[in-house]
PDB file of N, CA and C in Angstrom:
ATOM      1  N   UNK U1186      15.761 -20.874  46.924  1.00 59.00           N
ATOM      2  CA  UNK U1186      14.979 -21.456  47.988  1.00 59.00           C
ATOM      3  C   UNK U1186      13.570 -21.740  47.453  1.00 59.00           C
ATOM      4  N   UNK U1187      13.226 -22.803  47.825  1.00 71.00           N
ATOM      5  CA  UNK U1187      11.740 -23.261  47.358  1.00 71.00           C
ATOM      6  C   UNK U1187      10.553 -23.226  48.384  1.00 71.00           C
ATOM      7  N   UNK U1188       9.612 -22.543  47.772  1.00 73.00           N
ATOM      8  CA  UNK U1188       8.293 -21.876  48.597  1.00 73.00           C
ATOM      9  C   UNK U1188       7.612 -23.229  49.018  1.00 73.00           C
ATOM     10  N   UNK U1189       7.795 -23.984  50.587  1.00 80.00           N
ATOM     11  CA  UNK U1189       6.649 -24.624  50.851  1.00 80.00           C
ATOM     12  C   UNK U1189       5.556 -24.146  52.112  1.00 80.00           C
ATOM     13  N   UNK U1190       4.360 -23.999  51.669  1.00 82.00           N
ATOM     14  CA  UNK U1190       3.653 -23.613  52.039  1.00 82.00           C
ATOM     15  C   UNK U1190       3.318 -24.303  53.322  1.00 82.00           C
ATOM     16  N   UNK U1191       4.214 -25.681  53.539  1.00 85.00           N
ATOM     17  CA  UNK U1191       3.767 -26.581  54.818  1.00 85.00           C
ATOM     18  C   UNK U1191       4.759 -26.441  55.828  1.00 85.00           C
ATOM     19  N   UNK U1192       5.590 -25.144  55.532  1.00 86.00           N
ATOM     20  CA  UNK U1192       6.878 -24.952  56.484  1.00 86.00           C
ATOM     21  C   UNK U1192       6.067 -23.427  57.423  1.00 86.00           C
ATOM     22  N   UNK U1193       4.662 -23.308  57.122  1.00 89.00           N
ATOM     23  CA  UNK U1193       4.409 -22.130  57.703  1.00 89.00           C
ATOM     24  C   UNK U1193       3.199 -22.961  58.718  1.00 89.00           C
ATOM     25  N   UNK U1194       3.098 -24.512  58.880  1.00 92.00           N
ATOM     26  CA  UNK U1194       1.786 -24.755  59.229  1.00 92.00           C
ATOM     27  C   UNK U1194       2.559 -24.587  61.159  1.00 92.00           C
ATOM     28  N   UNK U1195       3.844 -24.771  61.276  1.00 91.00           N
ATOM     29  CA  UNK U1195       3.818 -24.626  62.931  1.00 91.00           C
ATOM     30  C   UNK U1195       3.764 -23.399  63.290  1.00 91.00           C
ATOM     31  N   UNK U1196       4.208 -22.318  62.104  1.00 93.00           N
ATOM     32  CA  UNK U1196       3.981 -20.882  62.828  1.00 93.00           C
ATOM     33  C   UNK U1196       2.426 -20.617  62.998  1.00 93.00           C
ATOM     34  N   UNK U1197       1.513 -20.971  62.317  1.00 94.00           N
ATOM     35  CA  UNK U1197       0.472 -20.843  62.287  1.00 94.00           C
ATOM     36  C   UNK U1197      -0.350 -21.387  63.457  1.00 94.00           C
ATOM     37  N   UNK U1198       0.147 -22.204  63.647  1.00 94.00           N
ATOM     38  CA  UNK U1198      -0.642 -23.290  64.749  1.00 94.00           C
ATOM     39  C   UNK U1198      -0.377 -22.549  66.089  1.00 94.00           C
ATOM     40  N   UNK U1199       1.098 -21.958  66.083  1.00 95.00           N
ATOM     41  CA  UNK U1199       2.185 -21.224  67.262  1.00 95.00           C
ATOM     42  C   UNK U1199       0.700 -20.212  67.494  1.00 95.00           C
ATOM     43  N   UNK U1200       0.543 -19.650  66.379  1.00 95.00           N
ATOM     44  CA  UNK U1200      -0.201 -18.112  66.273  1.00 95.00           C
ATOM     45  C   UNK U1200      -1.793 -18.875  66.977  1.00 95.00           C
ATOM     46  N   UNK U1201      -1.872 -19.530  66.639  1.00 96.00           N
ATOM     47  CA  UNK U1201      -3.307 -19.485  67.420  1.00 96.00           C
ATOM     48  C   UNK U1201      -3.441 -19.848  69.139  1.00 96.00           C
ATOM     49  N   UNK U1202      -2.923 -20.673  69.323  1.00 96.00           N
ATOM     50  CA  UNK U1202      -2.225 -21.268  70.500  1.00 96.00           C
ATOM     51  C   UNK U1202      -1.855 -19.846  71.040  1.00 96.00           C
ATOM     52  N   UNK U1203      -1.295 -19.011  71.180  1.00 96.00           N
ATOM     53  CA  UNK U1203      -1.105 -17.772  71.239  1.00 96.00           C
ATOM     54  C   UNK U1203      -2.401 -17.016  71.350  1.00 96.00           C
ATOM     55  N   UNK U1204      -3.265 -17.125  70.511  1.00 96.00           N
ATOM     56  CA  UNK U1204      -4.591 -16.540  70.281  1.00 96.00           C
ATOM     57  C   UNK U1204      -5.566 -17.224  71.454  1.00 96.00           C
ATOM     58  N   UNK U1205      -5.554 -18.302  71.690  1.00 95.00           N
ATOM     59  CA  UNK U1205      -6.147 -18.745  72.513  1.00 95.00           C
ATOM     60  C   UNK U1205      -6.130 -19.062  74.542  1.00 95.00           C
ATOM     61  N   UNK U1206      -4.489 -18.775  74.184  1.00 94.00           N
ATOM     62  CA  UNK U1206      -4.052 -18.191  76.134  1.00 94.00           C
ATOM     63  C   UNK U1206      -4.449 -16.780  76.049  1.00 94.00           C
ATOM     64  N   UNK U1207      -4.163 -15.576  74.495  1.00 94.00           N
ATOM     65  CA  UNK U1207      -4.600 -14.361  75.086  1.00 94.00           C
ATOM     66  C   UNK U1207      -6.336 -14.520  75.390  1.00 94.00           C
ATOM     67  N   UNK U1208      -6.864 -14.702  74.718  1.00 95.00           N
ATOM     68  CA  UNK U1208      -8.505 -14.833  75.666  1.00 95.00           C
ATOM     69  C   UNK U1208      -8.377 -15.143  76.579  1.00 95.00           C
ATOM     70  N   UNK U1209      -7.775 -16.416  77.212  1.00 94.00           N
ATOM     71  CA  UNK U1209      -7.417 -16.713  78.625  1.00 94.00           C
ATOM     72  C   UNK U1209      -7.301 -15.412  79.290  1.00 94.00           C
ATOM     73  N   UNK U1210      -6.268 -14.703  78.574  1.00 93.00           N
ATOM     74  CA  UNK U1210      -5.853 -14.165  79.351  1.00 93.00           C
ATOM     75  C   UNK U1210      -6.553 -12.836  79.968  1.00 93.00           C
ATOM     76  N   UNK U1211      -6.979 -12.245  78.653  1.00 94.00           N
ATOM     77  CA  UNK U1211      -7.730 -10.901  78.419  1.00 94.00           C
ATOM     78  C   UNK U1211      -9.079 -11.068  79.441  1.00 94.00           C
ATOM     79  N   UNK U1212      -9.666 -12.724  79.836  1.00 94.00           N
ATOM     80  CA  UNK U1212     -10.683 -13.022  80.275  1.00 94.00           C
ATOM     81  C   UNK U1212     -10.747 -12.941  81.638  1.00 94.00           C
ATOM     82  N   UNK U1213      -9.609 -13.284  82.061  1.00 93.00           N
ATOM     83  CA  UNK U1213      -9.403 -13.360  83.786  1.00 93.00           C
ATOM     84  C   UNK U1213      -9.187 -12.016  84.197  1.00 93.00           C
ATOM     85  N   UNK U1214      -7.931 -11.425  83.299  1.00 93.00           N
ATOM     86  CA  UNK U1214      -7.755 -10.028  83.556  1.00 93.00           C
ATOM     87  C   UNK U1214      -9.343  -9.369  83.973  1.00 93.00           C
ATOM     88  N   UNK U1215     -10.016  -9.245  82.638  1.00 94.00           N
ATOM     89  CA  UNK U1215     -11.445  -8.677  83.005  1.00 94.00           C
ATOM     90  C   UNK U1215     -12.420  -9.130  84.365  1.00 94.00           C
ATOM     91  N   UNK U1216     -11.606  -9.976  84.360  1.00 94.00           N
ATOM     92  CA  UNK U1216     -12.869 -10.849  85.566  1.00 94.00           C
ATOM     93  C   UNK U1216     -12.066 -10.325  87.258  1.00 94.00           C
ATOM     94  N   UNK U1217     -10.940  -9.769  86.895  1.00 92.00           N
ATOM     95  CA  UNK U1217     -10.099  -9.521  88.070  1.00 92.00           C
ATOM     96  C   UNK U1217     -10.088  -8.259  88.477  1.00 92.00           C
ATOM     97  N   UNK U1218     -10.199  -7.045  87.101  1.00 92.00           N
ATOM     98  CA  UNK U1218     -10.664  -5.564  87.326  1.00 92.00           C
ATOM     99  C   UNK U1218     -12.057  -5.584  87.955  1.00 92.00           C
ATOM    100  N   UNK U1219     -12.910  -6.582  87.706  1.00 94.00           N
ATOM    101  CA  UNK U1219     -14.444  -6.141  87.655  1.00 94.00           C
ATOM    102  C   UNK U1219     -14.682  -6.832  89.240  1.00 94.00           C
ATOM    103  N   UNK U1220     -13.389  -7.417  90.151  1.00 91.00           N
ATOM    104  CA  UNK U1220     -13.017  -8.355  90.934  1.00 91.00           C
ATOM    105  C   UNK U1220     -14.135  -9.479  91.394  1.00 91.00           C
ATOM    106  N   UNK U1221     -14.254 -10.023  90.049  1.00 92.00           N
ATOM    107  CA  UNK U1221     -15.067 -11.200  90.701  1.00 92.00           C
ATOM    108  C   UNK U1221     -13.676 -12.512  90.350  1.00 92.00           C
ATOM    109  N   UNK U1222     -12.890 -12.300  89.926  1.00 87.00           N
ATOM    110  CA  UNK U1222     -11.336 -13.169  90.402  1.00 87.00           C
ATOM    111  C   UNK U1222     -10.041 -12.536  90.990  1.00 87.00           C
ATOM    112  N   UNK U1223      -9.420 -13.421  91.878  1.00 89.00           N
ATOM    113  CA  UNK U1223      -8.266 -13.011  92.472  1.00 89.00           C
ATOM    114  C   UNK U1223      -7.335 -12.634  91.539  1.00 89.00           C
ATOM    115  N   UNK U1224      -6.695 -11.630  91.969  1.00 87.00           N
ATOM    116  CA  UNK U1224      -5.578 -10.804  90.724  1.00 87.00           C
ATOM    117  C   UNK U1224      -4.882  -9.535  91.901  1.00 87.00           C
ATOM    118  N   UNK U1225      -4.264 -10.079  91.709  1.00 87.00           N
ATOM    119  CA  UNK U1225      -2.628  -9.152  92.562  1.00 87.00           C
ATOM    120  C   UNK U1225      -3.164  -7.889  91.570  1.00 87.00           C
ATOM    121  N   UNK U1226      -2.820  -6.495  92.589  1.00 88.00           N
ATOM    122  CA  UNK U1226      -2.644  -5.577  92.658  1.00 88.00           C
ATOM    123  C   UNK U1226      -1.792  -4.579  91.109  1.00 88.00           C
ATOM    124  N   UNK U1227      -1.027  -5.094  91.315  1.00 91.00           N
ATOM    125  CA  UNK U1227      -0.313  -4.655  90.047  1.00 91.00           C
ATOM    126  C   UNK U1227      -0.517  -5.635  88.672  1.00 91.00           C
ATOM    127  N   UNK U1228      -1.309  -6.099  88.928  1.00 90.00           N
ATOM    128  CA  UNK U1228      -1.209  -6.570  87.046  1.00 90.00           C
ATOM    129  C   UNK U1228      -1.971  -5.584  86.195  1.00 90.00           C
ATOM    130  N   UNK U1229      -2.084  -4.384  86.432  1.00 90.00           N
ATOM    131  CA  UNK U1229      -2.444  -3.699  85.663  1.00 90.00           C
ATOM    132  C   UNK U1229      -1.313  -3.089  84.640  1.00 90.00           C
ATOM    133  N   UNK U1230      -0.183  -2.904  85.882  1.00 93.00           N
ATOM    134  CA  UNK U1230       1.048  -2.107  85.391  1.00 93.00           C
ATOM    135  C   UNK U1230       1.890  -3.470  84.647  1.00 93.00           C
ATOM    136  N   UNK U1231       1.679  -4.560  85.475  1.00 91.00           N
ATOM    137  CA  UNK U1231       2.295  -5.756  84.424  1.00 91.00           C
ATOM    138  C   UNK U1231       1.921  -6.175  83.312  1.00 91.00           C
ATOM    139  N   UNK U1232       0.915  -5.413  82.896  1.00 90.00           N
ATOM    140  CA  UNK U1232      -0.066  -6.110  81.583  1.00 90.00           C
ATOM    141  C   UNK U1232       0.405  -4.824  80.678  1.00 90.00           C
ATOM    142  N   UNK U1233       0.981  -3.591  80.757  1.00 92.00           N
ATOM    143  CA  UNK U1233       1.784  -3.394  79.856  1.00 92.00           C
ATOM    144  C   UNK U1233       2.624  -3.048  79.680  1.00 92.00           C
ATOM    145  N   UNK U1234       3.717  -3.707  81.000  1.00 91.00           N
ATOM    146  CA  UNK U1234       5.308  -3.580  80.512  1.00 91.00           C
ATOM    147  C   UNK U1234       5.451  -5.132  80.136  1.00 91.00           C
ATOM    148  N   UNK U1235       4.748  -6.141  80.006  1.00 90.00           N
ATOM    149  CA  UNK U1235       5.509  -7.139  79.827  1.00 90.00           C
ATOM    150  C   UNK U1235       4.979  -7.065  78.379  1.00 90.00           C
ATOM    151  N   UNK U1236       4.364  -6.422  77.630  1.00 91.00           N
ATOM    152  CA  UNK U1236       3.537  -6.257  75.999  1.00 91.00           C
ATOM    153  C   UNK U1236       5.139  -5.607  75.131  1.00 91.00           C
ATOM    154  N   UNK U1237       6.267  -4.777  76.584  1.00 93.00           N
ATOM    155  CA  UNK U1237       6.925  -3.983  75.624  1.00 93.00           C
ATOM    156  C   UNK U1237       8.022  -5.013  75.494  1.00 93.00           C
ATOM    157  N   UNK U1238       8.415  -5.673  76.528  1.00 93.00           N
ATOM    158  CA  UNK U1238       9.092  -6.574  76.924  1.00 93.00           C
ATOM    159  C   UNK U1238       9.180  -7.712  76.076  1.00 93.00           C
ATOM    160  N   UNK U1239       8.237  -8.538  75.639  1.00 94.00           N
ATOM    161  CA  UNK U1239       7.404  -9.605  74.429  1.00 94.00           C
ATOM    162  C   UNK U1239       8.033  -8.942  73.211  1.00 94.00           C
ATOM    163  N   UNK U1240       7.766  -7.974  72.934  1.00 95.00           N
ATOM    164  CA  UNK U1240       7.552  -6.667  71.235  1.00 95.00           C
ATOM    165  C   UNK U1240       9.333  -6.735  71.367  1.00 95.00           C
ATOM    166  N   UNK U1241       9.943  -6.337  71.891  1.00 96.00           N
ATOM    167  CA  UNK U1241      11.664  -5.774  72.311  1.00 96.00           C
ATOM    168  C   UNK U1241      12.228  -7.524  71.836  1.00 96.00           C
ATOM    169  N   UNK U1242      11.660  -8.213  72.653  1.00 97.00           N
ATOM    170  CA  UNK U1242      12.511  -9.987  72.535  1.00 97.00           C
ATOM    171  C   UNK U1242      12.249 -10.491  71.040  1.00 97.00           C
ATOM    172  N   UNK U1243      10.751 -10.623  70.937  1.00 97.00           N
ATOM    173  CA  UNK U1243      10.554 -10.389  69.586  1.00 97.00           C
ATOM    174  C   UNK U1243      10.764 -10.212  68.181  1.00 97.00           C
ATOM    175  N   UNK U1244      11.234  -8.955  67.988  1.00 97.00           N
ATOM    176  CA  UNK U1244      11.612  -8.482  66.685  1.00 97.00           C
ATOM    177  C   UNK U1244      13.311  -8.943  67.654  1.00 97.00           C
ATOM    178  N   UNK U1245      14.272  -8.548  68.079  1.00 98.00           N
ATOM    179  CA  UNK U1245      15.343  -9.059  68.689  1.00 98.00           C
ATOM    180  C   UNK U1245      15.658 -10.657  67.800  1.00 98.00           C
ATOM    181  N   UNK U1246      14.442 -11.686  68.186  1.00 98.00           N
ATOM    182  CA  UNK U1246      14.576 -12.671  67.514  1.00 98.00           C
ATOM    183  C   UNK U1246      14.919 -12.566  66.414  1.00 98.00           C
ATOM    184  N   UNK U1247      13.651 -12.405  65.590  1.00 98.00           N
ATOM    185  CA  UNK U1247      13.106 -12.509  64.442  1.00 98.00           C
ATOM    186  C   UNK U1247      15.029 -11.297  63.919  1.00 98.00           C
ATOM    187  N   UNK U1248      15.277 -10.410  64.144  1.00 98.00           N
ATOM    188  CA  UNK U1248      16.677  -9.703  63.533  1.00 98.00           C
ATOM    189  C   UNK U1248      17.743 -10.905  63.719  1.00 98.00           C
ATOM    190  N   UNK U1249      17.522 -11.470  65.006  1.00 98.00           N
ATOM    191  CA  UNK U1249      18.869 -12.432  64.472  1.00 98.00           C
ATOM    192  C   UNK U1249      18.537 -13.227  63.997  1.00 98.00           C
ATOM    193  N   UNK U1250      17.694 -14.339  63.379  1.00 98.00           N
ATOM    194  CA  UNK U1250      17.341 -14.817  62.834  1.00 98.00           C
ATOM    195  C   UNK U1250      17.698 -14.820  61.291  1.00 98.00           C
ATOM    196  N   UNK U1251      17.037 -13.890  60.814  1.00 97.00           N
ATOM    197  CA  UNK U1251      17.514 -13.156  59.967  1.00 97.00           C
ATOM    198  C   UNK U1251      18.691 -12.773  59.427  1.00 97.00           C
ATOM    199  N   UNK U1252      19.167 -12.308  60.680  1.00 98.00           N
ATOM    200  CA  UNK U1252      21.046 -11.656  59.936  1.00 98.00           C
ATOM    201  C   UNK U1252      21.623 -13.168  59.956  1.00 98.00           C
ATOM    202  N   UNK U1253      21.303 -14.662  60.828  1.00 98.00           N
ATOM    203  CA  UNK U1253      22.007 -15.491  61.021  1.00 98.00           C
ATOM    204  C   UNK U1253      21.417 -16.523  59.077  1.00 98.00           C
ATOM    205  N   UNK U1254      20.584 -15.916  58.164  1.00 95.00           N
ATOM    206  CA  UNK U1254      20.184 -16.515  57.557  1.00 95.00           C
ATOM    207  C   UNK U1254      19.185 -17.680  57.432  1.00 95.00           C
ATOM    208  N   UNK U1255      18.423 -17.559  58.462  1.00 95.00           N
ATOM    209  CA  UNK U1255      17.121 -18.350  58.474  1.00 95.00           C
ATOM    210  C   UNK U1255      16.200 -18.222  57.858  1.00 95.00           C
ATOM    211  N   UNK U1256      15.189 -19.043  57.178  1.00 91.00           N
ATOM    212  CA  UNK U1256      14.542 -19.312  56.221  1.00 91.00           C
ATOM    213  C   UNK U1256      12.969 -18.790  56.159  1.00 91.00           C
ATOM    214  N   UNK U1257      12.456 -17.784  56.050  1.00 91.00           N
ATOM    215  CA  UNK U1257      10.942 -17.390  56.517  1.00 91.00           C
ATOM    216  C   UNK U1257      10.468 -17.705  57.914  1.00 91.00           C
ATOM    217  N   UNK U1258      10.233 -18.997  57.627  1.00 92.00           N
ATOM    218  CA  UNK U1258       9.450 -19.969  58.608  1.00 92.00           C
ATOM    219  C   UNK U1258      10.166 -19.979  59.944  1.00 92.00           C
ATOM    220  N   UNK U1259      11.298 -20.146  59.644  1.00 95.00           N
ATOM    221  CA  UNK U1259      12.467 -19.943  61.172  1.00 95.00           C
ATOM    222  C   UNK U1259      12.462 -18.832  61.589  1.00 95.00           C
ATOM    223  N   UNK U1260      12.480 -17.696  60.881  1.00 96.00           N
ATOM    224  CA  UNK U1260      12.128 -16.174  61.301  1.00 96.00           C
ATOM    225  C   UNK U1260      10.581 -16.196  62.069  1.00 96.00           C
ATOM    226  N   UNK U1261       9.688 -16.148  61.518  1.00 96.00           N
ATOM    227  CA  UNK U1261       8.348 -16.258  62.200  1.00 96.00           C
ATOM    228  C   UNK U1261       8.428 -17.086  63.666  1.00 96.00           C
ATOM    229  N   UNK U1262       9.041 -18.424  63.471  1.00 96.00           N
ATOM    230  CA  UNK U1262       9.191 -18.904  64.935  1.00 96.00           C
ATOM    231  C   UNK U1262       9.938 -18.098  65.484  1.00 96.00           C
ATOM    232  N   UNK U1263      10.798 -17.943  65.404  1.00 97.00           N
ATOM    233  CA  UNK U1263      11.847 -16.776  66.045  1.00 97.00           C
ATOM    234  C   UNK U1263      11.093 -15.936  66.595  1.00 97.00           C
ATOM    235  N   UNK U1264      10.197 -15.001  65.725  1.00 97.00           N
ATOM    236  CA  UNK U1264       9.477 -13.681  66.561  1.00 97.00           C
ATOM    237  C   UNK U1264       8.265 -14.425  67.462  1.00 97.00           C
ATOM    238  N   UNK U1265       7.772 -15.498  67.082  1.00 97.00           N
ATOM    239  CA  UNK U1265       6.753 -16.160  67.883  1.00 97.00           C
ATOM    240  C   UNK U1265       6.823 -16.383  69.350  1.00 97.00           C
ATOM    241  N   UNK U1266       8.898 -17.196  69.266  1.00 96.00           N
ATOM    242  CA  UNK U1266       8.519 -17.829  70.783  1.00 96.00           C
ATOM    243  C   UNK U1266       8.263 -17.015  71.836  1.00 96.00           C
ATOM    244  N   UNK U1267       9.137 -15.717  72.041  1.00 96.00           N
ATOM    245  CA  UNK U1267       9.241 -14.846  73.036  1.00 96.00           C
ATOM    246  C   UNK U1267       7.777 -14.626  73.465  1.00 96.00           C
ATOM    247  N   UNK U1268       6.790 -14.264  72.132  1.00 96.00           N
ATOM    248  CA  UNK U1268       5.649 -14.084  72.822  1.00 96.00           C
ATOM    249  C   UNK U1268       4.796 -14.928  73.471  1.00 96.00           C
ATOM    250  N   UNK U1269       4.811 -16.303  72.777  1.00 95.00           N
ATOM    251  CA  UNK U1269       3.849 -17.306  73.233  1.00 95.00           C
ATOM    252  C   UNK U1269       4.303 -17.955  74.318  1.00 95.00           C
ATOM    253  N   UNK U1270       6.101 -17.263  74.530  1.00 95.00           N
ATOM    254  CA  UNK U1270       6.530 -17.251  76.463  1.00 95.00           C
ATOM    255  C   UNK U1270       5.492 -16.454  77.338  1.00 95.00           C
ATOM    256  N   UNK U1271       5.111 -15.541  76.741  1.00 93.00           N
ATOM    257  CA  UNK U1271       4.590 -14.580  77.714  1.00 93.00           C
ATOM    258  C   UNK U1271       3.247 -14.924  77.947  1.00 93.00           C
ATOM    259  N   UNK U1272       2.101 -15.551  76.723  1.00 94.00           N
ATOM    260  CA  UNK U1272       1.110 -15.581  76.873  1.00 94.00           C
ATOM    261  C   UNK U1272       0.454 -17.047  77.613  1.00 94.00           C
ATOM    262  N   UNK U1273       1.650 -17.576  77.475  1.00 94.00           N
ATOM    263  CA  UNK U1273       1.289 -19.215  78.033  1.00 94.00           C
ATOM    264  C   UNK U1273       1.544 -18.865  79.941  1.00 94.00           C
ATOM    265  N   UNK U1274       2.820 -18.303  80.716  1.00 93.00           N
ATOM    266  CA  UNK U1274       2.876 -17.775  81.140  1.00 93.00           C
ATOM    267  C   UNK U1274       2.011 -17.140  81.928  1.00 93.00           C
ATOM    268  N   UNK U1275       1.611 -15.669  81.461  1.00 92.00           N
ATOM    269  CA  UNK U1275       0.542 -15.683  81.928  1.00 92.00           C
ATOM    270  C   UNK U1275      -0.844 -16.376  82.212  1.00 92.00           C
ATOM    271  N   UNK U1276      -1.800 -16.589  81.159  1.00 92.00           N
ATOM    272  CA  UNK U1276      -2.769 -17.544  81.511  1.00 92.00           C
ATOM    273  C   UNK U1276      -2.185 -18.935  81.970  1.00 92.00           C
ATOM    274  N   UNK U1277      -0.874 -19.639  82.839  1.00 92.00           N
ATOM    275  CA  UNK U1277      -0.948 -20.344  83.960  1.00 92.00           C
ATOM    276  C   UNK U1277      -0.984 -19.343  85.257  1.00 92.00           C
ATOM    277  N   UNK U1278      -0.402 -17.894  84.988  1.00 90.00           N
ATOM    278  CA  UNK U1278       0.096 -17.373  86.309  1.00 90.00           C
ATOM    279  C   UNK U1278      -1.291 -17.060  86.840  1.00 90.00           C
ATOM    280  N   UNK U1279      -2.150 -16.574  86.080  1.00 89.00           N
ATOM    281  CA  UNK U1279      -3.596 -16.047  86.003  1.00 89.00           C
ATOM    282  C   UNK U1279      -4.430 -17.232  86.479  1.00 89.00           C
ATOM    283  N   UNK U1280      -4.758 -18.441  86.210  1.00 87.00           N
ATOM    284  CA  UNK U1280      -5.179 -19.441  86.509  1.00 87.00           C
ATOM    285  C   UNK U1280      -4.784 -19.846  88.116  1.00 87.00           C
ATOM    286  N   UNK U1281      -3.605 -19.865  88.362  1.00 86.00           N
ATOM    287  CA  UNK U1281      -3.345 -20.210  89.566  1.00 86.00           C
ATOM    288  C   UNK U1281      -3.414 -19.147  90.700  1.00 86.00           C
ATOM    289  N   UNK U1282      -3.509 -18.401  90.041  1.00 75.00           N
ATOM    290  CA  UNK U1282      -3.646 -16.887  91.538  1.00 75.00           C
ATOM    291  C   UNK U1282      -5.166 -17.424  92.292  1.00 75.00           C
ATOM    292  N   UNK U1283      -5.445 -17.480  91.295  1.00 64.00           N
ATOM    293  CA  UNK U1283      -7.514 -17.959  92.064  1.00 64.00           C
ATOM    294  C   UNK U1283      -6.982 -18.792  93.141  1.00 64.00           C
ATOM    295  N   UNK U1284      -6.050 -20.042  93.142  1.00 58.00           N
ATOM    296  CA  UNK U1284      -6.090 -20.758  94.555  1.00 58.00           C
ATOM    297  C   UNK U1284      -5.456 -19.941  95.990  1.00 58.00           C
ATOM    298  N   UNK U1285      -4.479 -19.048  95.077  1.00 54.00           N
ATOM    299  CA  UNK U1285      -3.715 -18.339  96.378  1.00 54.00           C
ATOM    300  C   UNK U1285      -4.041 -17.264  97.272  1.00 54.00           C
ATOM    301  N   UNK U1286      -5.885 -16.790  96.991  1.00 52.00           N
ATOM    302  CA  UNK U1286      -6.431 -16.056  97.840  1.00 52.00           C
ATOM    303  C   UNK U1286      -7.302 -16.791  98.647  1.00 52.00           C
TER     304      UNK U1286
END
């Protein structure tokens, strides 16, 4: 197998995109404890079972992936999507609660 270094540029891009709903996310959260934004009651307890939930789907991927013979880069997406389900996800679910109070 031959090393291209341009088969890692969508995981990378995945990873920031990722990096950039969690501020979203980490931001509202804070703004919702300190309640100057609307935020349901329990997202405290949802903010870390859905972290185990993400971590569990995750590596899950990234193993079958793997045992199915996928190539680095397909592995990394593999462990990526589950999470950047969760983080996109949230910062819309987070965004839209503000209209529903």
């Amino acid at each position: 197998m031959f090393f291209n270094p341009m088969d890692y540029l969508r995981p990378m891009a995945q990873l920031g995109r990722i990096a950039a709903e969690a501020h979203t996310v980490i931001a509202l959260r804070m703004a919702g404890f300190a309640g100057i934004w609307p935020m349901h009651p329990d997202e405290a307890v949802r903010m870390v079972s859905e972290k185990v939930e993400a971590g569990h789907d995750s590596v899950r991927a990234a193993m079958v992936a793997g045992l199915n013979g996928r190539d680095p880069a397909e592995i990394a997406m593999a462990a990526i999507r589950p999470v950047r389900r969760h983080t996109r996800a949230n910062a819309r679910r987070l965004k839209d609660e503000s209209s529903v109070k």
